[in-house]
mmCIF file of C-alpha atoms and ligand atoms in Angstrom:
data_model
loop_
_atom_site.group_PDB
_atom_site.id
_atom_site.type_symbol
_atom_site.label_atom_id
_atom_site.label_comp_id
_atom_site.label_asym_id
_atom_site.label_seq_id
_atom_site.Cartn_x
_atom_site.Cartn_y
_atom_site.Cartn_z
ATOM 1 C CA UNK G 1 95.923 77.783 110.177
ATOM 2 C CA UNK G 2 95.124 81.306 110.696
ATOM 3 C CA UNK G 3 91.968 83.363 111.316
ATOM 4 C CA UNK G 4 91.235 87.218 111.381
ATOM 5 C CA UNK G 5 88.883 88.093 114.189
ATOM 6 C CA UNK G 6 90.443 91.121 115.132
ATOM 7 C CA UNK G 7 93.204 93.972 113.704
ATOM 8 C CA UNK G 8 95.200 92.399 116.962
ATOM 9 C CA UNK G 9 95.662 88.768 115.474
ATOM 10 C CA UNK G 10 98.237 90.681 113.286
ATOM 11 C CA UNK G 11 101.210 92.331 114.210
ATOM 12 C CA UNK G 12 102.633 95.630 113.589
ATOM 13 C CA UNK G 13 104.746 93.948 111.470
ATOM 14 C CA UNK G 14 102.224 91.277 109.531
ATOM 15 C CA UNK G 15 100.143 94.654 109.319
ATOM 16 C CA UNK G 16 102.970 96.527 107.401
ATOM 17 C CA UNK G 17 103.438 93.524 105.295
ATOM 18 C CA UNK G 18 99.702 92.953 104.116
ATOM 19 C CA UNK G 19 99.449 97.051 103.542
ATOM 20 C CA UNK G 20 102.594 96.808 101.300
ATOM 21 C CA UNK G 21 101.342 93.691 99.132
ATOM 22 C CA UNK G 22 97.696 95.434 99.060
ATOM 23 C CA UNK G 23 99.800 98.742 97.589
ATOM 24 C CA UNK G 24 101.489 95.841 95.088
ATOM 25 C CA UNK G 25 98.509 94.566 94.321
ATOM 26 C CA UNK G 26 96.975 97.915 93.258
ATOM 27 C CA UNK G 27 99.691 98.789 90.899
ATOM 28 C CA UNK G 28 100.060 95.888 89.542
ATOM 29 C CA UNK G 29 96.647 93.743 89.296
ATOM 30 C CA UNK G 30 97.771 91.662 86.647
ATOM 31 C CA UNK G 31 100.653 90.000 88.148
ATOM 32 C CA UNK G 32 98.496 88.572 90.741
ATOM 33 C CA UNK G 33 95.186 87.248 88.319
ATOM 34 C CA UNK G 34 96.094 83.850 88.427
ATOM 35 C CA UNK G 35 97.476 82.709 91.806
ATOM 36 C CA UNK G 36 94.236 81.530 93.580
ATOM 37 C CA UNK G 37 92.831 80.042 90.396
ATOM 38 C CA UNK G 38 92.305 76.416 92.237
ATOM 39 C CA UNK G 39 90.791 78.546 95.482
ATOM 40 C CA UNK G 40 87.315 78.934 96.666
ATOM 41 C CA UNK G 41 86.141 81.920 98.956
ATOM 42 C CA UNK G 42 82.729 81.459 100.692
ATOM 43 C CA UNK G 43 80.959 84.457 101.826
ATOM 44 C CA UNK G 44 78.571 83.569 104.663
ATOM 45 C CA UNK G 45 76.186 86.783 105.868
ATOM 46 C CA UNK G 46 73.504 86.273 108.309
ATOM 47 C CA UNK G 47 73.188 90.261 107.783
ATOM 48 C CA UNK G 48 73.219 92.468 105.573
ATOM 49 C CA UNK G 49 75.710 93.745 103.475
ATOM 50 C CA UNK G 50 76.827 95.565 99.917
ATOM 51 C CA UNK G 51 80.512 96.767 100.359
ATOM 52 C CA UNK G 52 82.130 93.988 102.188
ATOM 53 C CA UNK G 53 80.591 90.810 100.934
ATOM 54 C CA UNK G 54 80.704 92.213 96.824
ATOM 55 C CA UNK G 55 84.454 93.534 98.173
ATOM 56 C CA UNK G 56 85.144 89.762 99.201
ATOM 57 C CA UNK G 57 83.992 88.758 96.206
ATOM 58 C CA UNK G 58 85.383 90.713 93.451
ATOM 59 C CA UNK G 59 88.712 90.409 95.863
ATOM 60 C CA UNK G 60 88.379 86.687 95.080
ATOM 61 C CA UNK G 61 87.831 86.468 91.238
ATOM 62 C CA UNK G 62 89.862 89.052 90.811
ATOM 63 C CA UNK G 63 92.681 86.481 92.570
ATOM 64 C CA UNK G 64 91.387 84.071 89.624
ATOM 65 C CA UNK G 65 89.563 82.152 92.331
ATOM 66 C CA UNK G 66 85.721 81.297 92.606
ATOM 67 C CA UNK G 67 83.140 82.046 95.265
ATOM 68 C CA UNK G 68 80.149 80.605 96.721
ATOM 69 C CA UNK G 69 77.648 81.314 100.002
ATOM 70 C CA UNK G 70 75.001 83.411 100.899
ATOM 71 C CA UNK G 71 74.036 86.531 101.048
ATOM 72 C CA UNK G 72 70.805 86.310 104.138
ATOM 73 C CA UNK G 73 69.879 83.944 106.945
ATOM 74 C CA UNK G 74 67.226 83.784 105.337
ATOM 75 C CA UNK G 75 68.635 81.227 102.962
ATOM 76 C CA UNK G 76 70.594 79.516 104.832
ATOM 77 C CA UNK G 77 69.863 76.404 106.835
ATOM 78 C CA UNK G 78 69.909 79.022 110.011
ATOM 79 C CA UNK G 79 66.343 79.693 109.660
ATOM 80 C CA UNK G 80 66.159 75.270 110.188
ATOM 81 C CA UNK G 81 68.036 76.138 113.838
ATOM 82 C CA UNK G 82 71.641 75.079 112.941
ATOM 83 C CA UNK G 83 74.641 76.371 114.425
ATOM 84 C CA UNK G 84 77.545 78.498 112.925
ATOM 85 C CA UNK G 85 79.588 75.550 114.103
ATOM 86 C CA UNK G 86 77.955 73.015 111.867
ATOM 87 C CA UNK G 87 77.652 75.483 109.011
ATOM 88 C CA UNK G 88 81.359 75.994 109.158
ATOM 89 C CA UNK G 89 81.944 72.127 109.107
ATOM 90 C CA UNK G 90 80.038 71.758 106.222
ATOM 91 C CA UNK G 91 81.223 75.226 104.155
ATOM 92 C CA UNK G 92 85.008 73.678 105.204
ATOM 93 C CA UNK G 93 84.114 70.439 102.532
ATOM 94 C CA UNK G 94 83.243 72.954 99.874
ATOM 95 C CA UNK G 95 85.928 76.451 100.653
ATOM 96 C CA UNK G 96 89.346 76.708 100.953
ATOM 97 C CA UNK G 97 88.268 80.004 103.044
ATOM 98 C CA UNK G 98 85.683 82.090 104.211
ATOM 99 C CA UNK G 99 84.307 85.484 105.362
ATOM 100 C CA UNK G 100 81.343 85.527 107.935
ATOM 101 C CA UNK G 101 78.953 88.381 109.105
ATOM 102 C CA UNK G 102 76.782 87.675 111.936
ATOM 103 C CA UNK G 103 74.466 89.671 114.092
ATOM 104 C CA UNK G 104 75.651 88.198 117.069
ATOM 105 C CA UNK G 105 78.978 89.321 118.864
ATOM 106 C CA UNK G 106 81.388 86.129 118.979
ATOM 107 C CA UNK G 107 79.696 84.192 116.039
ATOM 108 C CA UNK G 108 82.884 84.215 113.760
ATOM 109 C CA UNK G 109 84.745 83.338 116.423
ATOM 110 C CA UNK G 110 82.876 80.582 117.578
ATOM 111 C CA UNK G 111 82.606 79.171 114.160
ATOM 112 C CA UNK G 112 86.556 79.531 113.046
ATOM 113 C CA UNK G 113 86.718 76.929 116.538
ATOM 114 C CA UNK G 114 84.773 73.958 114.542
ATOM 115 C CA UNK G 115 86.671 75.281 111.293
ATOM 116 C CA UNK G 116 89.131 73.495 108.884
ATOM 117 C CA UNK G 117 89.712 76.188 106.927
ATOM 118 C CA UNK G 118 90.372 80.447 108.231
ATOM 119 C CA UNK G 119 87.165 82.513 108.787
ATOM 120 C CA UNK G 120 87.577 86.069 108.503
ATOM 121 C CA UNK G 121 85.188 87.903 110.895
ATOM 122 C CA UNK G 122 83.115 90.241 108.003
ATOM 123 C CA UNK G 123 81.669 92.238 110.895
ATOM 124 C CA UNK G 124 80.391 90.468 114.504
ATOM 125 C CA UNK G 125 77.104 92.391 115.868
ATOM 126 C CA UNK G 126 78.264 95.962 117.638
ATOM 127 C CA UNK G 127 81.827 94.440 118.393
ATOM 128 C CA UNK G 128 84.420 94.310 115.419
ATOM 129 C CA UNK G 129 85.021 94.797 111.749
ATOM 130 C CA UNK G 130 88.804 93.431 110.779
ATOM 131 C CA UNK G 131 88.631 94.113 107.650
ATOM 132 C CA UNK G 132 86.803 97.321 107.108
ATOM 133 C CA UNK G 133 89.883 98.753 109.445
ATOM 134 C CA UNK G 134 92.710 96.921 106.602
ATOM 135 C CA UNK G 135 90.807 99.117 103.960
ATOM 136 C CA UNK G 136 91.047 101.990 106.747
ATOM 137 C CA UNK G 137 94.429 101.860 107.421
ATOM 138 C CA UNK G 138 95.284 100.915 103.676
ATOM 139 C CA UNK G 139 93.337 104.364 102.658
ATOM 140 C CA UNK G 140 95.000 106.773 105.225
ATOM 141 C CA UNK G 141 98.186 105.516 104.824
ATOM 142 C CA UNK G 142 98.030 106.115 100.481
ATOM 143 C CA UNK G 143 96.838 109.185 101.026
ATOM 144 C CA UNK G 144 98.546 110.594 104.041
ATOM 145 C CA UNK G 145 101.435 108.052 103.315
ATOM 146 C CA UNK G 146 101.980 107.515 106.975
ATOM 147 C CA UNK G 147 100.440 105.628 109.774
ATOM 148 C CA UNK G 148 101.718 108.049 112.832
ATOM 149 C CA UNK G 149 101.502 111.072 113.727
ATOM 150 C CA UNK G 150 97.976 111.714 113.136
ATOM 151 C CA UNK G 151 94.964 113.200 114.825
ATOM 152 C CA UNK G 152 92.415 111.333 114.327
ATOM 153 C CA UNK G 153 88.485 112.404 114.399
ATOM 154 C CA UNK G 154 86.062 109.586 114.914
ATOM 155 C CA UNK G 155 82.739 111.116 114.254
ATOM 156 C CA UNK G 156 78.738 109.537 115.133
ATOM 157 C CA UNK G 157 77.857 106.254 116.497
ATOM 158 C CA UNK G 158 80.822 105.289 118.700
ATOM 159 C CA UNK G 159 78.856 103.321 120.480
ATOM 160 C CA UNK G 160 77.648 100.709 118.422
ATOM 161 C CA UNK G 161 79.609 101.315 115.411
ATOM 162 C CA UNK G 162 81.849 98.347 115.307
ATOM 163 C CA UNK G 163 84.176 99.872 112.116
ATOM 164 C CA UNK G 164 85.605 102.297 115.084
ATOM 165 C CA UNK G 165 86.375 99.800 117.821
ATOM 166 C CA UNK G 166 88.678 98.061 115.279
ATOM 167 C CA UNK G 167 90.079 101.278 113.934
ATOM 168 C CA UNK G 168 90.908 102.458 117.357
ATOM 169 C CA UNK G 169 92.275 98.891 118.397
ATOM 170 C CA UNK G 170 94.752 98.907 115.115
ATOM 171 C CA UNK G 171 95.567 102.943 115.189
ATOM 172 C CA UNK G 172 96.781 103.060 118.972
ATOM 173 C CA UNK G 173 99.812 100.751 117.841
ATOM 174 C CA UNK G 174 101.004 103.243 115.734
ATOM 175 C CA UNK G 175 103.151 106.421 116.908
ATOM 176 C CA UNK G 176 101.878 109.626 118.320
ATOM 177 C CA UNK G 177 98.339 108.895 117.304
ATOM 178 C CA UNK G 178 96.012 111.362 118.659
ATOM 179 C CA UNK G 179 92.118 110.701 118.930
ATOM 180 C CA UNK G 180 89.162 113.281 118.948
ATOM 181 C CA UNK G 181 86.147 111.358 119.945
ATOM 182 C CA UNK G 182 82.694 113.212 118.320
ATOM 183 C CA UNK G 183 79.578 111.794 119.592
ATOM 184 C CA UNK G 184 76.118 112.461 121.552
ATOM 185 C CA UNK G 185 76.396 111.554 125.366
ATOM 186 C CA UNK G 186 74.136 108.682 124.632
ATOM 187 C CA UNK G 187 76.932 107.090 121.485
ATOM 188 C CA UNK G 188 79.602 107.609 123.397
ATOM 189 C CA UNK G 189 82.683 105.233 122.780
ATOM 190 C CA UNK G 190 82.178 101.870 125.382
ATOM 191 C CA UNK G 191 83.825 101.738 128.200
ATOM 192 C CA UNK G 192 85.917 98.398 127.149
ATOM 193 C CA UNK G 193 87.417 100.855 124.394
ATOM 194 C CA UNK G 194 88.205 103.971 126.700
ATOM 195 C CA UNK G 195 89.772 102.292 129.533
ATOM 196 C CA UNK G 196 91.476 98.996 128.198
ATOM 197 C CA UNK G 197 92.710 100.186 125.193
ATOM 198 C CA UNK G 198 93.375 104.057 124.963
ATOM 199 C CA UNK G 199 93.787 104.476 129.105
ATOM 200 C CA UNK G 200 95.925 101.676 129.248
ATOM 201 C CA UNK G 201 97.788 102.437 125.982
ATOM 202 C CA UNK G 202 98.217 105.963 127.603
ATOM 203 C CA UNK G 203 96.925 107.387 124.486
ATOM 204 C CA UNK G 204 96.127 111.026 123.784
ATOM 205 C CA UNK G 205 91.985 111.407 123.525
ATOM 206 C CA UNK G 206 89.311 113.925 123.711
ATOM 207 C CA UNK G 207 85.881 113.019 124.027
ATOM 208 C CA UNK G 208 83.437 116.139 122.780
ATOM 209 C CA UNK G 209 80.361 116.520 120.845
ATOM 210 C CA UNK G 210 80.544 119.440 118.481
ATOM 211 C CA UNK G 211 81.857 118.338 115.348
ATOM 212 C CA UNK G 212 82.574 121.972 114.294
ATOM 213 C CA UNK G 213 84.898 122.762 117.779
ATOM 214 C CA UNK G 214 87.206 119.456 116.477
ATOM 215 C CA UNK G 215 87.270 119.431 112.786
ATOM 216 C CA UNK G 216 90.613 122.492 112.705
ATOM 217 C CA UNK G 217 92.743 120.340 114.282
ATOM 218 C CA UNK G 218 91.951 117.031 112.151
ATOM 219 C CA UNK G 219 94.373 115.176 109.984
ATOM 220 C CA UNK G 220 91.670 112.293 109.294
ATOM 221 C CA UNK G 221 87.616 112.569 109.813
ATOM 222 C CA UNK G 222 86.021 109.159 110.142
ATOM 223 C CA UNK G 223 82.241 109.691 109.673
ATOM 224 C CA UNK G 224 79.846 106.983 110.679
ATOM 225 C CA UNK G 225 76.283 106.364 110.050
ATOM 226 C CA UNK G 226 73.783 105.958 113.354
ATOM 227 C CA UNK G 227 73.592 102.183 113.451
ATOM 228 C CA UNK G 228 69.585 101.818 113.549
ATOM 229 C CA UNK G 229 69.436 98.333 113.611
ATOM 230 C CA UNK G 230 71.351 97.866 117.242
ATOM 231 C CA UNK G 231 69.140 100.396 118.902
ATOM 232 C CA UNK G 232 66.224 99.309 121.044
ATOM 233 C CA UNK G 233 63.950 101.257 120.234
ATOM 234 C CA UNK G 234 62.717 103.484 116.817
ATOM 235 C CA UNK G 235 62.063 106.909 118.743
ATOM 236 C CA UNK G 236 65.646 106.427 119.975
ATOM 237 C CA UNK G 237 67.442 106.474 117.154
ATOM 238 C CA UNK G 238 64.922 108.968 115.548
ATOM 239 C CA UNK G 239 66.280 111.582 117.502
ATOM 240 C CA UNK G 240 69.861 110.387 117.187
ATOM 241 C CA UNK G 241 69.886 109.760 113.047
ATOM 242 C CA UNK G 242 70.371 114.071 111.910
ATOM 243 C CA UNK G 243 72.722 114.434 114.952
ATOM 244 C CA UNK G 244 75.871 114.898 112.834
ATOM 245 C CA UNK G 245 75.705 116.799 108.964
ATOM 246 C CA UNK G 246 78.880 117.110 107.445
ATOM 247 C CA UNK G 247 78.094 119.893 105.029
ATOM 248 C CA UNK G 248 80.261 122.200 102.815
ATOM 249 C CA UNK G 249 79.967 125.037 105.165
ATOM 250 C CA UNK G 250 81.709 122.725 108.025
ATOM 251 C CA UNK G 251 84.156 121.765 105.514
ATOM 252 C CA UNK G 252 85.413 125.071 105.284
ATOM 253 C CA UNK G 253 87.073 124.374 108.901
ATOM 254 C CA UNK G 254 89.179 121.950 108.067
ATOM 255 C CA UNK G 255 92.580 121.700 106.822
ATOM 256 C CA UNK G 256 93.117 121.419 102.857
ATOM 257 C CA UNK G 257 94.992 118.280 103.667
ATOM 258 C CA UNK G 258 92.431 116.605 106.103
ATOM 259 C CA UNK G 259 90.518 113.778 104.623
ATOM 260 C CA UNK G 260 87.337 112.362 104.962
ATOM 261 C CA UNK G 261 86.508 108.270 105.876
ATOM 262 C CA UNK G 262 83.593 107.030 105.835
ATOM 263 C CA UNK G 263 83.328 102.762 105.455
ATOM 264 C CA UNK G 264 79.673 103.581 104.042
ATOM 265 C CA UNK G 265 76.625 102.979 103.880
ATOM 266 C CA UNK G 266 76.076 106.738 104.396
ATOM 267 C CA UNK G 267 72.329 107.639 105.493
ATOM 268 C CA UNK G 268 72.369 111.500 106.168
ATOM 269 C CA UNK G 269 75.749 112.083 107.976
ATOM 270 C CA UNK G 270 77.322 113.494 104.962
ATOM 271 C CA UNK G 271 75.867 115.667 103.012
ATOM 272 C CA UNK G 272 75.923 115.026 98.843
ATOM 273 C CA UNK G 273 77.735 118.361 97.901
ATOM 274 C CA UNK G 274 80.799 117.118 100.279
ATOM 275 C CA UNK G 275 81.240 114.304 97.774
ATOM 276 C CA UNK G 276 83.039 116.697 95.011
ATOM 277 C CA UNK G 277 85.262 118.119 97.567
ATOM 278 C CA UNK G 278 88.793 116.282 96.716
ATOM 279 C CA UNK G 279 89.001 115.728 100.459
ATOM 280 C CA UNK G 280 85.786 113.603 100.090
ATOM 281 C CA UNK G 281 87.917 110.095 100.262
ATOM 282 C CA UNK G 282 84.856 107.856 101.258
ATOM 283 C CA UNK G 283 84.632 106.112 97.376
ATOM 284 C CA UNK G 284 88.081 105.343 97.082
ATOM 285 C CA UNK G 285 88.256 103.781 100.375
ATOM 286 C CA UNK G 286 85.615 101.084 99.234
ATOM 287 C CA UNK G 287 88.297 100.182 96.309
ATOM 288 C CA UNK G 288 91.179 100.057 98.681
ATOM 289 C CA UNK G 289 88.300 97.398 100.526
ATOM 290 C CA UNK G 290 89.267 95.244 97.468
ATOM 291 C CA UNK G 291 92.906 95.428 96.977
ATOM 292 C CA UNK G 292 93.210 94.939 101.181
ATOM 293 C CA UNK G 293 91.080 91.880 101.020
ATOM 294 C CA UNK G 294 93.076 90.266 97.980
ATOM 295 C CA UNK G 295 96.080 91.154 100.234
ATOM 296 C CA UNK G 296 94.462 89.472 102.927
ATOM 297 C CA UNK G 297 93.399 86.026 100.972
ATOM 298 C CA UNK G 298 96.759 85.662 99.826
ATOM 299 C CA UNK G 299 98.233 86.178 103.240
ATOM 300 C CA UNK G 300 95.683 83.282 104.998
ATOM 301 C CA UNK G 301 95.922 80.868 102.715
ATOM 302 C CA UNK G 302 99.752 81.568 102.388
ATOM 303 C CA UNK G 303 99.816 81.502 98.603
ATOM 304 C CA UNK G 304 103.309 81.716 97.069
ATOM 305 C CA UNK G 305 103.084 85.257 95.743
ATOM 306 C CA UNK G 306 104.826 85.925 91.976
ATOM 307 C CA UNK G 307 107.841 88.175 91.821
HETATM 308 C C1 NCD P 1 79.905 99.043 108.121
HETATM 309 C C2 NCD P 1 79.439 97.860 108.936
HETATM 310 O O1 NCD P 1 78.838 96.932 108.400
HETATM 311 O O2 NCD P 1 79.743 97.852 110.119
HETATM 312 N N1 NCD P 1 79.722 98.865 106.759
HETATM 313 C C3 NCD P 1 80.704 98.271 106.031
HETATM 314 O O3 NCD P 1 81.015 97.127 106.212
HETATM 315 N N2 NCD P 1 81.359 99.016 105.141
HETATM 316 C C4 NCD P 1 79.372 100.338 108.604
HETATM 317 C C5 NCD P 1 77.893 100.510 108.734
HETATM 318 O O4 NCD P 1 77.108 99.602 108.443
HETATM 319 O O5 NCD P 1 77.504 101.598 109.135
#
């Protein structure tokens, strides 16, 4: 049995292979309404969430399966004092799979341990999101239609934004992939990121905090919103929140061909008039979300795909 905690618990290769079905499943949906009709998908979020739990879900019917879970701790048995281990026990009676989002760093991880069925890690505290990166990767590579090559921008909260550690985890396996890292001193990237993986990947980076000096030389600009709920305190992130504005004017110095990520939800970081630019490629990322996570059901449970 197999869990996703991390871009890293799939190969290059397994990669590849999920991104191509994902593309499959896009073109053709209908081929693939049926095969999890017998399945059941639990969604358990002890935080909040609106892309990658309704993602999950529609992934899931869509797959002809059914879903169940919950959407707060709140209403879960959590606010009782019982662990993710026992919860995942219990959820493995009713699921044949399931997707958690915890506050806590390590939660999925510890419950896919006590699990008899795979856990997908929705998104573990400031640490990881596995499968906001497969909609990522999924999105550069259909509309840049490769994978290397690329200079990359990763724009805002570096530091607690979890959607970049994965990106940059999955991205430096790739060929000739070049980073720009934009960020106040205080969100700069952690050090675990910088030094074990693009240091010892001898990867190409730049660390600099004027989005306008980096934005020529972009291929791909990954916005991110200031994460205000892993900051200690308000006045903090206060003066942090405004820090970055994409705005038309910026957009004027960037290549026609350079697109713009963003795994939403977008606070002030990008201004509304960007969204009619046709480089603006933040929506149709969240609907790659759902062909990458049908893509990724199918893979875990190893359903016998149709022809
Ligand atoms: C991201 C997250 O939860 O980390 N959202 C998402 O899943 N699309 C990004 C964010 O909350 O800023």
């Amino acid at each position: 049995m197999r869990h996703l905690m991390s871009p890293l618990d799939l190969s290059v290769d397994e990669l590849n292979t999920l991104l191509d079905l994902a593309s499959d499943i896009e073109k053709h949906p209908d081929k693939y309404a049926h095969v999890c009709d017998d399945k059941r998908l639990a969604t358990l979020f002890y935080e909040p969430s609106t892309r990658t739990r309704l993602s999950f879900e529609a992934a899931m019917m869509n797959l002809g399966g059914k879903v169940l879970g919950f959407s707060s701790a709140d209403s879960s048995s959590a606010t009782k004092g019982e662990s993710v281990a026992d919860t995942i026990r219990v959820v493995s009676c009713y699921a044949d799979i399931c997707a958690m989002r915890h506050p806590k760093e390590g939660a999925p991880l510890v419950a896919s341990m006590a699990s008899s069925i795979p856990v997908i890690n929705a998104g573990d505290g400031g640490h990881q999101h596995p499968t906001q990166t497969l909609t990522d990767l999924l999105t550069i590579r259909s509309l840049k239609g490769r994978l290397d090559n690329l200079t990359i921008g990763l724009c805002g909260d570096l530091k607690f934004g979890r959607t970049v550690h994965s990106l940059i985890e999955a991205l430096v396996r790739y060929t000739n992939v070049k980073f720009v890292l934009i960020s106040p001193e205080e969100l700069r990237i952690p050090s675990y990121i910088r030094e074990d993986v693009l240091k010892k990947n001898n990867i190409e980076f730049q660390e600099v905090e004027r989005l306008e000096d980096a934005l020529p030389d972009l291929d791909i600009l990954y916005m991110t919103r200031v994460q205000k709920e892993r900051f200690f305190n308000e006045e903090d992130y206060v003066r942090m929140k405004d820090f970055y504005i994409l705005d038309k004017q910026k957009m004027e110095l960037a290549k026609e061909d350079m697109y713009i990520l963003h795994p939403l939800p977008r606070v002030n970081e990008i201004a509304t008039e960007v969204d009619a630019d046709p480089r603006a490629a933040y929506f149709k990322q969240a609907q790659y979300g759902v062909y990458v996570r049908m893509a990724l059901i199918l893979t875990l449970l190893e359903v016998k795909l149709p022809c």
